[in-house]
Amino acid sequence: MNTRNKEWRSSMRLTVDYNYMMKKFIGSDGFKDSELAEMKESAAQAFNYVAEHRGKGMMGWTELPYNQKEIVEDIIATAKEVRRKFKYFVVLGIGGSALGPIAVFNALCHLHYNDLAPSKRRGPKFYVEDNVDPERMKALLDVIEPEKTCFNVITKSGATSETMAQYLIISDILNKVLGEKANENIIATTDHAKGNLIKLAKQHNYKTFYIPDGVGGRFSELCPVGLLPAAVLGLDIKAMLAGAAYMDGVCNKPSIAKNPALACAVLQVMAMNRGKNVGVMMPYADSLKTMSDWYCQLWAESLGKNVTLDGKPCNVGQTPVKSLGVTDQHSQVQLYTEGPFDKVVTFLSVKNYREEFPIPHGCEDIPDVSFLGGHTMNELIAAENKATAYALAKAGRQSYTVWLPEVNEFTLGELMYLFELQTAYAGAMFNIDTFNQPGVEAGKQATFALLGKKGYEAKRAELDSAPAAEDKYIV
Ligand code: PA5
């Protein structure tokens, strides 16, 4: 990867093809050129809003590609040490503190990474524990050796019950097996001042990375939250940041025709305004399968809001759905083609896969099978992607494609930054607070109350006084 070379960078530029959003191609449900032109002003306003607020308030994430030089060196040095000392690396976190590391791991490492021999991996075995299912915790402990494991506890708030429960379990185990040296197996990633993890980190002298101010959970992949796990896996985190910076530059124009993030935001907002309440994210690459999970959180938590910035009720948002090409052609595409006209499909398509796999000739006496011979799996997946987009268009359904020249650190940085900008533009068009999550906080607080956390007595009383379930509604 030659991220400094201008030609190489432009050869890696992501593009967005939205032909199948347009009336000309899909018929009555598509947009007319004139309708797109009518969005010019609101698109420019959203662009200006994001430009004016970048780097401020909860938009600190816009600057991550530029302001982490020293931190990146520390992360790389720490990762080297982790690779030298540990057999396993486990992320303990949830939501924005887990989905980015999972997406990057899945996209850039071998698809059966943990099953590879150590000599074929660039780092330790890798796990992200983003649930509190007791069976899963036991399963993890069945396959790792805690004394040979580095646990990266990630929580911005330092107060999330799931992550702190995991922390309690793991630190108890480490204390038992390692005694005073238990702290050497924990790395904390958290806010520099707020929350409990930072207190614990100081008390136990954990190596600590900070989640910068103005960087919320779902916008945190390009800070130590995502960069440390990626570096431990031996990935080129500088190239990820270079890709993000490149996309930032590409999107530095207030025009739908030139700014791909703005184009995506405008298309989605127009679609939502016409009742397209479901956004399907459908990568045609197994490596991008969990990118959909990361995107779903970003899109759902950022846009699902009930009040505008000036206090008016709004109830906006679009339900993101994950789907995988070609796998889900055989489970969901029937619905997308013939069901309600309430969806927009975003395809993530890859021009050059990192492998080429030929399909051998055979079964010559069965033409329905032998026609496949002599092609490659690459041709087959590309044909199926094209065919699905075409079939949807023929059925009058809207879709657009984000094209990745290939999947690598640079293009992944581009893709994540593009989605973050798209989300910020869409939130600006709806005039909502894109960066809060009161709905998530409400659930967190009810959990605190149910488990008897001090200070949540009133919430507990409120929960206890809620009407009891009636037997007649239980079958
Ligand atoms: O985007 C967000 O802010 C949330 O989804 C958080 O990432 C999630 O709730 C986990 O929070 P924390 O990192 O504080 O543990």
Tab-separated table of C-alpha atoms and ligand atoms in Angstrom:
chain	number	residue	atom	x	y	z
A	1	MET	CA	0.000	0.000	0.000
A	2	ASN	CA	1.434	3.290	-1.052
A	3	THR	CA	-0.889	5.720	0.688
A	4	ARG	CA	1.348	8.714	-0.103
A	5	ASN	CA	1.154	8.148	-3.839
A	6	LYS	CA	-1.560	10.296	-5.401
A	7	GLU	CA	-2.278	7.873	-8.230
A	8	TRP	CA	-2.536	4.913	-5.886
A	9	ARG	CA	-4.873	6.856	-3.629
A	10	SER	CA	-7.173	7.775	-6.475
A	11	SER	CA	-7.126	4.165	-7.689
A	12	MET	CA	-8.508	3.274	-4.241
A	13	ARG	CA	-11.266	5.904	-4.238
A	14	LEU	CA	-14.671	4.615	-3.217
A	15	THR	CA	-17.503	5.531	-5.561
A	16	VAL	CA	-21.268	5.598	-5.173
A	17	ASP	CA	-23.464	4.506	-8.086
A	18	TYR	CA	-27.063	5.615	-7.551
A	19	ASN	CA	-28.524	4.994	-10.982
A	20	TYR	CA	-31.045	2.583	-9.494
A	21	MET	CA	-32.412	5.287	-7.193
A	22	MET	CA	-33.645	7.184	-10.248
A	23	LYS	CA	-37.019	7.118	-12.011
A	24	LYS	CA	-35.306	6.680	-15.392
A	25	PHE	CA	-34.117	3.223	-14.307
A	26	ILE	CA	-36.692	1.911	-11.858
A	27	GLY	CA	-39.917	3.684	-12.758
A	28	SER	CA	-42.416	5.488	-10.593
A	29	ASP	CA	-40.764	4.906	-7.231
A	30	GLY	CA	-37.504	6.466	-8.361
A	31	PHE	CA	-36.431	10.081	-8.104
A	32	LYS	CA	-36.576	12.548	-10.976
A	33	ASP	CA	-33.497	14.658	-11.715
A	34	SER	CA	-35.605	17.685	-10.844
A	35	GLU	CA	-36.449	16.244	-7.417
A	36	LEU	CA	-32.779	15.688	-6.701
A	37	ALA	CA	-32.060	19.239	-7.843
A	38	GLU	CA	-34.673	20.521	-5.385
A	39	MET	CA	-32.543	19.069	-2.564
A	40	LYS	CA	-29.569	21.231	-3.537
A	41	GLU	CA	-30.189	23.882	-0.934
A	42	SER	CA	-30.873	21.582	1.994
A	43	ALA	CA	-27.826	19.502	1.024
A	44	ALA	CA	-25.661	22.627	1.025
A	45	GLN	CA	-27.086	23.636	4.416
A	46	ALA	CA	-26.260	20.203	5.867
A	47	PHE	CA	-22.775	20.416	4.389
A	48	ASN	CA	-22.260	23.864	5.918
A	49	TYR	CA	-23.614	22.745	9.294
A	50	VAL	CA	-21.151	19.851	9.421
A	51	ALA	CA	-18.290	22.058	8.169
A	52	GLU	CA	-19.004	24.707	10.820
A	53	HIS	CA	-19.310	22.192	13.661
A	54	ARG	CA	-16.444	19.880	12.776
A	55	GLY	CA	-14.001	19.367	15.614
A	56	LYS	CA	-16.427	20.968	18.073
A	57	GLY	CA	-18.853	19.515	20.635
A	58	MET	CA	-19.561	15.881	19.778
A	59	MET	CA	-17.960	16.255	16.355
A	60	GLY	CA	-14.430	15.627	17.562
A	61	TRP	CA	-14.399	12.466	15.422
A	62	THR	CA	-13.953	14.521	12.246
A	63	GLU	CA	-10.388	15.336	13.341
A	64	LEU	CA	-9.268	11.815	14.234
A	65	PRO	CA	-7.450	11.259	10.936
A	66	TYR	CA	-5.237	14.251	11.720
A	67	ASN	CA	-4.678	14.696	15.434
A	68	GLN	CA	-3.380	11.367	16.743
A	69	LYS	CA	0.256	11.216	15.627
A	70	GLU	CA	1.746	10.580	19.084
A	71	ILE	CA	-1.070	8.309	20.192
A	72	VAL	CA	-0.688	6.205	17.058
A	73	GLU	CA	3.006	5.658	17.860
A	74	ASP	CA	2.108	4.636	21.419
A	75	ILE	CA	-0.579	2.274	20.079
A	76	ILE	CA	1.852	0.664	17.637
A	77	ALA	CA	4.498	0.186	20.339
A	78	THR	CA	1.942	-1.217	22.798
A	79	ALA	CA	0.533	-3.556	20.142
A	80	LYS	CA	4.015	-4.869	19.409
A	81	GLU	CA	4.480	-5.671	23.083
A	82	VAL	CA	1.044	-7.324	23.270
A	83	ARG	CA	1.910	-9.516	20.265
A	84	ARG	CA	5.181	-10.489	21.918
A	85	LYS	CA	3.739	-11.301	25.328
A	86	PHE	CA	0.256	-12.702	24.799
A	87	LYS	CA	-1.413	-15.640	23.050
A	88	TYR	CA	-4.897	-14.130	23.194
A	89	PHE	CA	-6.358	-10.631	22.939
A	90	VAL	CA	-9.883	-10.084	24.245
A	91	VAL	CA	-11.895	-6.902	23.871
A	92	LEU	CA	-14.462	-6.370	26.613
A	93	GLY	CA	-16.931	-3.740	25.416
A	94	ILE	CA	-20.316	-3.257	23.815
A	95	GLY	CA	-21.991	-1.078	21.159
A	96	GLY	CA	-19.583	1.514	19.831
A	97	SER	CA	-16.871	0.003	22.005
A	98	ALA	CA	-17.065	-3.340	20.182
A	99	LEU	CA	-18.672	-3.136	16.744
A	100	GLY	CA	-15.838	-1.228	15.080
A	101	PRO	CA	-13.117	-3.640	16.270
A	102	ILE	CA	-15.287	-6.583	15.130
A	103	ALA	CA	-15.897	-5.024	11.698
A	104	VAL	CA	-12.229	-4.259	11.095
A	105	PHE	CA	-11.099	-7.695	12.307
A	106	ASN	CA	-13.582	-9.402	10.022
A	107	ALA	CA	-12.749	-7.202	7.041
A	108	LEU	CA	-8.971	-7.269	7.213
A	109	CYS	CA	-7.964	-10.529	8.832
A	110	HIS	CA	-8.219	-14.062	7.521
A	111	LEU	CA	-11.854	-15.209	7.704
A	112	HIS	CA	-10.789	-18.132	9.916
A	113	TYR	CA	-8.081	-16.159	11.687
A	114	ASN	CA	-8.305	-17.845	15.086
A	115	ASP	CA	-8.073	-21.279	13.483
A	116	LEU	CA	-4.781	-20.468	11.750
A	117	ALA	CA	-1.481	-21.693	13.141
A	118	PRO	CA	0.328	-18.918	15.111
A	119	SER	CA	2.970	-18.671	12.372
A	120	LYS	CA	0.249	-17.763	9.865
A	121	ARG	CA	-1.297	-15.051	12.050
A	122	ARG	CA	0.163	-11.591	12.565
A	123	GLY	CA	-1.162	-11.376	16.123
A	124	PRO	CA	-2.679	-13.269	19.049
A	125	LYS	CA	-6.025	-15.053	18.853
A	126	PHE	CA	-8.710	-12.392	18.916
A	127	TYR	CA	-12.106	-12.238	20.599
A	128	VAL	CA	-14.595	-9.426	21.146
A	129	GLU	CA	-17.017	-10.104	23.971
A	130	ASP	CA	-19.979	-7.783	23.505
A	131	ASN	CA	-22.652	-9.549	25.499
A	132	VAL	CA	-23.308	-10.729	29.034
A	133	ASP	CA	-24.690	-14.106	28.091
A	134	PRO	CA	-23.266	-16.396	30.798
A	135	GLU	CA	-22.839	-19.249	28.303
A	136	ARG	CA	-20.677	-17.041	26.133
A	137	MET	CA	-18.464	-15.991	29.030
A	138	LYS	CA	-17.960	-19.640	29.984
A	139	ALA	CA	-17.242	-20.512	26.354
A	140	LEU	CA	-14.567	-17.815	26.200
A	141	LEU	CA	-12.935	-19.084	29.370
A	142	ASP	CA	-12.944	-22.583	27.881
A	143	VAL	CA	-10.756	-21.486	24.954
A	144	ILE	CA	-8.357	-18.917	26.437
A	145	GLU	CA	-5.727	-19.059	29.141
A	146	PRO	CA	-6.346	-15.904	31.239
A	147	GLU	CA	-2.707	-15.604	32.306
A	148	LYS	CA	-1.682	-15.511	28.625
A	149	THR	CA	-4.449	-13.096	27.642
A	150	CYS	CA	-4.445	-9.342	27.249
A	151	PHE	CA	-7.902	-7.932	28.074
A	152	ASN	CA	-8.701	-4.567	26.508
A	153	VAL	CA	-11.557	-3.105	28.535
A	154	ILE	CA	-13.247	-0.429	26.425
A	155	THR	CA	-15.936	1.884	27.728
A	156	LYS	CA	-16.298	5.580	27.060
A	157	SER	CA	-18.645	6.178	29.991
A	158	GLY	CA	-16.893	3.750	32.289
A	159	ALA	CA	-20.326	2.961	33.629
A	160	THR	CA	-21.810	0.409	31.245
A	161	SER	CA	-23.114	-2.539	33.298
A	162	GLU	CA	-22.231	-5.167	30.693
A	163	THR	CA	-18.611	-4.118	30.352
A	164	MET	CA	-18.087	-3.514	34.041
A	165	ALA	CA	-19.595	-6.913	34.904
A	166	GLN	CA	-17.136	-8.519	32.486
A	167	TYR	CA	-14.346	-6.491	34.041
A	168	LEU	CA	-15.271	-7.732	37.525
A	169	ILE	CA	-15.251	-11.351	36.357
A	170	ILE	CA	-11.953	-11.065	34.503
A	171	SER	CA	-10.092	-9.055	37.124
A	172	ASP	CA	-11.191	-11.543	39.785
A	173	ILE	CA	-9.796	-14.413	37.685
A	174	LEU	CA	-6.571	-12.531	36.949
A	175	ASN	CA	-6.095	-11.637	40.609
A	176	LYS	CA	-6.386	-15.308	41.486
A	177	VAL	CA	-3.931	-16.537	38.869
A	178	LEU	CA	-1.491	-13.648	38.703
A	179	GLY	CA	-1.788	-11.838	42.035
A	180	GLU	CA	0.019	-8.503	42.027
A	181	LYS	CA	0.894	-8.811	38.355
A	182	ALA	CA	-2.767	-8.989	37.281
A	183	ASN	CA	-2.673	-5.386	36.085
A	184	GLU	CA	-0.184	-6.281	33.327
A	185	ASN	CA	-2.933	-8.212	31.506
A	186	ILE	CA	-5.399	-5.332	31.323
A	187	ILE	CA	-5.425	-2.327	29.031
A	188	ALA	CA	-8.121	0.275	29.632
A	189	THR	CA	-9.586	2.443	26.873
A	190	THR	CA	-11.853	5.096	28.335
A	191	ASP	CA	-12.553	8.760	28.962
A	192	HIS	CA	-9.612	10.641	30.464
A	193	ALA	CA	-11.618	11.980	33.392
A	194	LYS	CA	-15.180	10.665	33.627
A	195	GLY	CA	-16.411	7.284	34.787
A	196	ASN	CA	-15.269	4.344	36.858
A	197	LEU	CA	-12.809	2.682	34.517
A	198	ILE	CA	-10.444	5.626	34.639
A	199	LYS	CA	-10.516	5.470	38.462
A	200	LEU	CA	-9.753	1.751	38.365
A	201	ALA	CA	-7.049	2.279	35.760
A	202	LYS	CA	-5.290	4.793	37.995
A	203	GLN	CA	-5.759	2.683	41.116
A	204	HIS	CA	-4.331	-0.466	39.470
A	205	ASN	CA	-1.900	1.253	37.158
A	206	TYR	CA	-3.331	-0.169	33.936
A	207	LYS	CA	-1.882	0.903	30.621
A	208	THR	CA	-4.565	3.330	29.473
A	209	PHE	CA	-5.643	4.892	26.196
A	210	TYR	CA	-8.102	7.759	26.121
A	211	ILE	CA	-11.216	8.216	24.049
A	212	PRO	CA	-10.953	11.878	23.075
A	213	ASP	CA	-13.587	14.431	24.047
A	214	GLY	CA	-16.162	14.878	21.324
A	215	VAL	CA	-15.900	11.273	20.152
A	216	GLY	CA	-19.016	9.250	20.995
A	217	GLY	CA	-19.114	5.458	21.058
A	218	ARG	CA	-20.373	4.836	17.531
A	219	PHE	CA	-17.986	7.419	16.063
A	220	SER	CA	-14.953	6.032	17.905
A	221	GLU	CA	-13.518	3.353	15.619
A	222	LEU	CA	-10.723	5.597	14.360
A	223	CYS	CA	-9.463	6.449	17.865
A	224	PRO	CA	-7.765	4.013	20.300
A	225	VAL	CA	-11.071	2.099	20.622
A	226	GLY	CA	-10.505	0.616	17.181
A	227	LEU	CA	-6.886	1.417	16.496
A	228	LEU	CA	-5.385	-0.620	19.346
A	229	PRO	CA	-7.213	-3.885	18.495
A	230	ALA	CA	-6.385	-3.322	14.804
A	231	ALA	CA	-2.698	-2.725	15.568
A	232	VAL	CA	-2.571	-5.837	17.778
A	233	LEU	CA	-3.825	-7.761	14.745
A	234	GLY	CA	-0.858	-6.410	12.794
A	235	LEU	CA	-2.985	-4.099	10.634
A	236	ASP	CA	-1.699	-0.847	9.197
A	237	ILE	CA	-3.571	1.710	11.283
A	238	LYS	CA	-1.795	4.628	9.628
A	239	ALA	CA	-3.283	3.488	6.319
A	240	MET	CA	-6.745	3.347	7.922
A	241	LEU	CA	-6.382	6.946	9.061
A	242	ALA	CA	-4.965	7.955	5.677
A	243	GLY	CA	-8.044	6.452	4.012
A	244	ALA	CA	-10.324	8.399	6.337
A	245	ALA	CA	-8.432	11.630	5.623
A	246	TYR	CA	-8.643	10.936	1.898
A	247	MET	CA	-12.420	10.486	2.087
A	248	ASP	CA	-12.659	13.673	4.141
A	249	GLY	CA	-10.909	15.468	1.267
A	250	VAL	CA	-13.136	13.843	-1.374
A	251	CYS	CA	-16.207	15.003	0.567
A	252	ASN	CA	-15.037	18.575	0.937
A	253	LYS	CA	-17.619	19.922	-1.530
A	254	PRO	CA	-21.189	21.045	-0.923
A	255	SER	CA	-22.472	19.382	-4.097
A	256	ILE	CA	-24.425	16.122	-4.365
A	257	ALA	CA	-22.689	15.392	-7.664
A	258	LYS	CA	-19.216	15.606	-6.127
A	259	ASN	CA	-19.537	14.595	-2.479
A	260	PRO	CA	-20.411	10.864	-2.134
A	261	ALA	CA	-21.320	11.104	1.586
A	262	LEU	CA	-23.645	14.007	0.880
A	263	ALA	CA	-25.179	12.137	-2.061
A	264	CYS	CA	-25.878	9.088	0.133
A	265	ALA	CA	-27.362	11.264	2.888
A	266	VAL	CA	-29.619	13.144	0.461
A	267	LEU	CA	-30.806	9.948	-1.252
A	268	GLN	CA	-31.598	8.307	2.076
A	269	VAL	CA	-33.366	11.370	3.492
A	270	MET	CA	-35.457	11.707	0.295
A	271	ALA	CA	-36.301	8.016	0.533
A	272	MET	CA	-37.217	8.289	4.227
A	273	ASN	CA	-39.420	11.276	3.467
A	274	ARG	CA	-41.297	8.992	1.065
A	275	GLY	CA	-41.823	6.269	3.638
A	276	LYS	CA	-38.759	4.129	2.964
A	277	ASN	CA	-38.374	3.266	6.621
A	278	VAL	CA	-36.075	0.299	6.132
A	279	GLY	CA	-32.459	0.589	4.999
A	280	VAL	CA	-30.914	-2.707	3.965
A	281	MET	CA	-27.119	-2.881	4.091
A	282	MET	CA	-26.017	-5.700	1.812
A	283	PRO	CA	-22.306	-6.291	1.309
A	284	TYR	CA	-21.290	-8.751	-1.388
A	285	ALA	CA	-18.240	-9.886	0.567
A	286	ASP	CA	-18.012	-12.030	3.669
A	287	SER	CA	-15.219	-9.771	4.852
A	288	LEU	CA	-17.715	-6.882	5.068
A	289	LYS	CA	-20.462	-8.861	6.787
A	290	THR	CA	-19.921	-7.288	10.204
A	291	MET	CA	-19.443	-3.845	8.673
A	292	SER	CA	-23.242	-3.982	8.482
A	293	ASP	CA	-23.476	-4.354	12.257
A	294	TRP	CA	-21.243	-1.337	12.760
A	295	TYR	CA	-23.265	0.664	10.214
A	296	CYS	CA	-26.586	-0.418	11.761
A	297	GLN	CA	-25.603	1.030	15.129
A	298	LEU	CA	-24.279	4.232	13.579
A	299	TRP	CA	-27.406	4.816	11.494
A	300	ALA	CA	-29.987	3.632	14.040
A	301	GLU	CA	-28.673	5.320	17.186
A	302	SER	CA	-27.779	8.536	15.415
A	303	LEU	CA	-30.987	9.111	13.464
A	304	GLY	CA	-33.632	7.429	15.611
A	305	LYS	CA	-34.800	10.537	17.474
A	306	ASN	CA	-38.120	11.916	18.685
A	307	VAL	CA	-37.342	15.611	18.922
A	308	THR	CA	-35.621	18.214	16.741
A	309	LEU	CA	-32.879	20.525	17.963
A	310	ASP	CA	-35.494	23.243	18.411
A	311	GLY	CA	-37.705	21.012	20.524
A	312	LYS	CA	-40.323	19.916	17.982
A	313	PRO	CA	-41.570	16.300	18.043
A	314	CYS	CA	-40.282	14.407	15.000
A	315	ASN	CA	-39.880	10.588	15.363
A	316	VAL	CA	-37.391	10.194	12.509
A	317	GLY	CA	-34.988	7.420	11.603
A	318	GLN	CA	-34.736	4.418	9.348
A	319	THR	CA	-34.542	0.808	10.514
A	320	PRO	CA	-31.242	-0.611	9.289
A	321	VAL	CA	-31.272	-4.263	8.314
A	322	LYS	CA	-28.231	-6.378	7.641
A	323	SER	CA	-28.127	-8.734	4.758
A	324	LEU	CA	-25.274	-10.592	3.088
A	325	GLY	CA	-24.825	-11.158	-0.624
A	326	VAL	CA	-25.163	-13.764	-1.951
A	327	THR	CA	-26.259	-15.697	1.142
A	328	ASP	CA	-29.387	-13.639	1.813
A	329	GLN	CA	-30.515	-13.731	-1.807
A	330	HIS	CA	-31.812	-17.104	-0.660
A	331	SER	CA	-33.621	-15.759	2.392
A	332	GLN	CA	-34.496	-12.049	2.193
A	333	VAL	CA	-34.431	-10.912	-1.447
A	334	GLN	CA	-37.908	-12.334	-2.144
A	335	LEU	CA	-39.253	-9.799	0.375
A	336	TYR	CA	-37.156	-6.970	-1.018
A	337	THR	CA	-38.371	-7.664	-4.555
A	338	GLU	CA	-42.069	-8.221	-3.955
A	339	GLY	CA	-42.894	-7.001	-0.436
A	340	PRO	CA	-43.828	-3.483	0.670
A	341	PHE	CA	-42.202	-0.515	-1.072
A	342	ASP	CA	-40.591	0.567	2.201
A	343	LYS	CA	-36.915	-0.208	1.627
A	344	VAL	CA	-33.723	1.148	0.134
A	345	VAL	CA	-30.946	-1.362	-0.426
A	346	THR	CA	-27.313	-0.270	-0.143
A	347	PHE	CA	-24.967	-2.711	-1.819
A	348	LEU	CA	-21.327	-2.786	-0.751
A	349	SER	CA	-19.547	-4.185	-3.777
A	350	VAL	CA	-15.894	-5.054	-4.244
A	351	LYS	CA	-14.108	-4.735	-7.593
A	352	ASN	CA	-11.086	-6.875	-6.796
A	353	TYR	CA	-11.312	-9.606	-4.195
A	354	ARG	CA	-8.039	-10.532	-2.496
A	355	GLU	CA	-8.319	-14.083	-3.797
A	356	GLU	CA	-9.284	-15.580	-7.120
A	357	PHE	CA	-10.893	-18.970	-7.102
A	358	PRO	CA	-11.449	-20.857	-10.353
A	359	ILE	CA	-14.420	-23.165	-10.794
A	360	PRO	CA	-13.163	-26.289	-12.571
A	361	HIS	CA	-14.854	-27.832	-15.586
A	362	GLY	CA	-16.902	-30.889	-14.777
A	363	CYS	CA	-20.270	-32.614	-15.027
A	364	GLU	CA	-20.115	-32.112	-18.802
A	365	ASP	CA	-23.167	-34.344	-19.279
A	366	ILE	CA	-25.275	-31.983	-17.114
A	367	PRO	CA	-25.333	-28.601	-18.909
A	368	ASP	CA	-27.223	-26.982	-16.008
A	369	VAL	CA	-24.112	-27.537	-13.878
A	370	SER	CA	-21.297	-27.561	-16.447
A	371	PHE	CA	-21.963	-23.942	-17.543
A	372	LEU	CA	-20.317	-22.864	-14.263
A	373	GLY	CA	-17.015	-24.564	-15.111
A	374	GLY	CA	-14.281	-22.312	-16.465
A	375	HIS	CA	-15.610	-19.272	-14.622
A	376	THR	CA	-14.304	-18.082	-11.262
A	377	MET	CA	-16.087	-17.593	-7.955
A	378	ASN	CA	-15.186	-13.927	-8.448
A	379	GLU	CA	-17.213	-13.830	-11.661
A	380	LEU	CA	-20.066	-15.680	-9.999
A	381	ILE	CA	-20.382	-13.356	-7.000
A	382	ALA	CA	-20.063	-10.264	-9.237
A	383	ALA	CA	-22.726	-11.615	-11.593
A	384	GLU	CA	-25.059	-12.354	-8.686
A	385	ASN	CA	-24.543	-8.871	-7.261
A	386	LYS	CA	-25.324	-7.279	-10.626
A	387	ALA	CA	-28.279	-9.601	-11.199
A	388	THR	CA	-29.811	-8.825	-7.793
A	389	ALA	CA	-29.482	-5.068	-8.261
A	390	TYR	CA	-31.023	-5.438	-11.729
A	391	ALA	CA	-33.879	-7.661	-10.506
A	392	LEU	CA	-34.701	-5.154	-7.765
A	393	ALA	CA	-34.640	-2.314	-10.286
A	394	LYS	CA	-36.930	-4.271	-12.643
A	395	ALA	CA	-39.321	-4.666	-9.716
A	396	GLY	CA	-39.218	-0.885	-9.205
A	397	ARG	CA	-37.124	-1.030	-6.018
A	398	GLN	CA	-34.527	1.562	-5.067
A	399	SER	CA	-30.918	0.609	-4.442
A	400	TYR	CA	-27.477	2.095	-4.765
A	401	THR	CA	-23.973	0.671	-4.636
A	402	VAL	CA	-20.910	1.786	-2.731
A	403	TRP	CA	-17.987	0.403	-4.743
A	404	LEU	CA	-14.727	-0.524	-3.018
A	405	PRO	CA	-11.811	-1.074	-5.416
A	406	GLU	CA	-10.607	-3.691	-2.908
A	407	VAL	CA	-10.845	-4.319	0.829
A	408	ASN	CA	-7.766	-3.004	2.624
A	409	GLU	CA	-6.925	-0.677	5.509
A	410	PHE	CA	-7.129	2.427	3.320
A	411	THR	CA	-10.500	1.649	1.727
A	412	LEU	CA	-11.925	0.608	5.096
A	413	GLY	CA	-10.881	3.969	6.571
A	414	GLU	CA	-12.574	5.635	3.596
A	415	LEU	CA	-15.752	3.606	4.029
A	416	MET	CA	-16.115	4.243	7.746
A	417	TYR	CA	-15.469	7.953	7.386
A	418	LEU	CA	-17.933	8.118	4.478
A	419	PHE	CA	-20.659	6.496	6.600
A	420	GLU	CA	-19.892	8.786	9.548
A	421	LEU	CA	-20.144	11.883	7.349
A	422	GLN	CA	-23.296	10.564	5.663
A	423	THR	CA	-24.855	10.122	9.108
A	424	ALA	CA	-23.846	13.615	10.225
A	425	TYR	CA	-25.303	15.152	7.030
A	426	ALA	CA	-28.557	13.191	7.346
A	427	GLY	CA	-28.885	14.229	11.016
A	428	ALA	CA	-28.309	17.857	10.021
A	429	MET	CA	-31.048	17.581	7.366
A	430	PHE	CA	-33.462	16.295	10.013
A	431	ASN	CA	-32.266	18.997	12.426
A	432	ILE	CA	-31.770	16.462	15.225
A	433	ASP	CA	-29.025	15.733	17.741
A	434	THR	CA	-27.191	13.022	15.813
A	435	PHE	CA	-24.728	12.371	18.587
A	436	ASN	CA	-26.832	11.626	21.671
A	437	GLN	CA	-28.589	8.370	22.578
A	438	PRO	CA	-31.210	9.058	25.271
A	439	GLY	CA	-33.030	5.857	24.342
A	440	VAL	CA	-29.941	3.788	25.169
A	441	GLU	CA	-29.354	5.705	28.391
A	442	ALA	CA	-32.942	4.994	29.516
A	443	GLY	CA	-32.313	1.243	29.320
A	444	LYS	CA	-28.935	1.576	31.053
A	445	GLN	CA	-30.569	3.438	33.950
A	446	ALA	CA	-33.404	0.930	34.322
A	447	THR	CA	-30.777	-1.842	34.527
A	448	PHE	CA	-28.905	0.063	37.261
A	449	ALA	CA	-32.178	0.373	39.200
A	450	LEU	CA	-33.117	-3.302	38.826
A	451	LEU	CA	-29.708	-4.412	40.082
A	452	GLY	CA	-29.817	-2.060	43.082
A	453	LYS	CA	-27.264	0.603	42.099
A	454	LYS	CA	-27.098	3.419	44.640
A	455	GLY	CA	-28.780	6.626	43.491
A	456	TYR	CA	-31.368	4.809	41.348
A	457	GLU	CA	-33.931	4.172	44.113
A	458	ALA	CA	-36.570	6.420	42.502
A	459	LYS	CA	-36.166	4.621	39.182
A	460	ARG	CA	-36.531	1.303	41.008
A	461	ALA	CA	-39.731	2.523	42.678
A	462	GLU	CA	-41.029	3.626	39.266
A	463	LEU	CA	-40.287	0.181	37.795
A	464	ASP	CA	-41.854	-1.584	40.776
A	465	SER	CA	-45.017	0.477	40.471
A	466	ALA	CA	-45.479	-0.340	36.775
A	467	PRO	CA	-48.648	-2.421	36.135
A	468	ALA	CA	-47.981	-6.135	36.716
A	469	ALA	CA	-48.215	-8.492	33.752
A	470	GLU	CA	-51.620	-10.155	33.437
A	471	ASP	CA	-51.867	-13.925	33.044
A	472	LYS	CA	-54.511	-13.597	30.335
A	473	TYR	CA	-51.896	-12.173	27.980
A	474	ILE	CA	-49.493	-15.050	28.545
A	475	VAL	CA	-50.079	-18.173	26.480
B	1	PA5	O1	-22.744	5.050	20.598
B	1	PA5	C1	-22.815	5.017	21.820
B	1	PA5	O2	-22.460	5.978	22.516
B	1	PA5	C2	-23.283	3.784	22.572
B	1	PA5	O3	-23.838	2.827	21.763
B	1	PA5	C3	-22.118	3.194	23.333
B	1	PA5	O4	-21.097	2.854	22.443
B	1	PA5	C4	-22.500	1.943	24.125
B	1	PA5	O5	-23.666	2.162	24.886
B	1	PA5	C5	-21.363	1.553	25.060
B	1	PA5	O6	-21.041	2.629	25.877
B	1	PA5	P1	-19.665	2.745	26.640
B	1	PA5	O7	-18.566	2.816	25.645
B	1	PA5	O8	-19.791	3.988	27.447
B	1	PA5	O9	-19.537	1.528	27.499
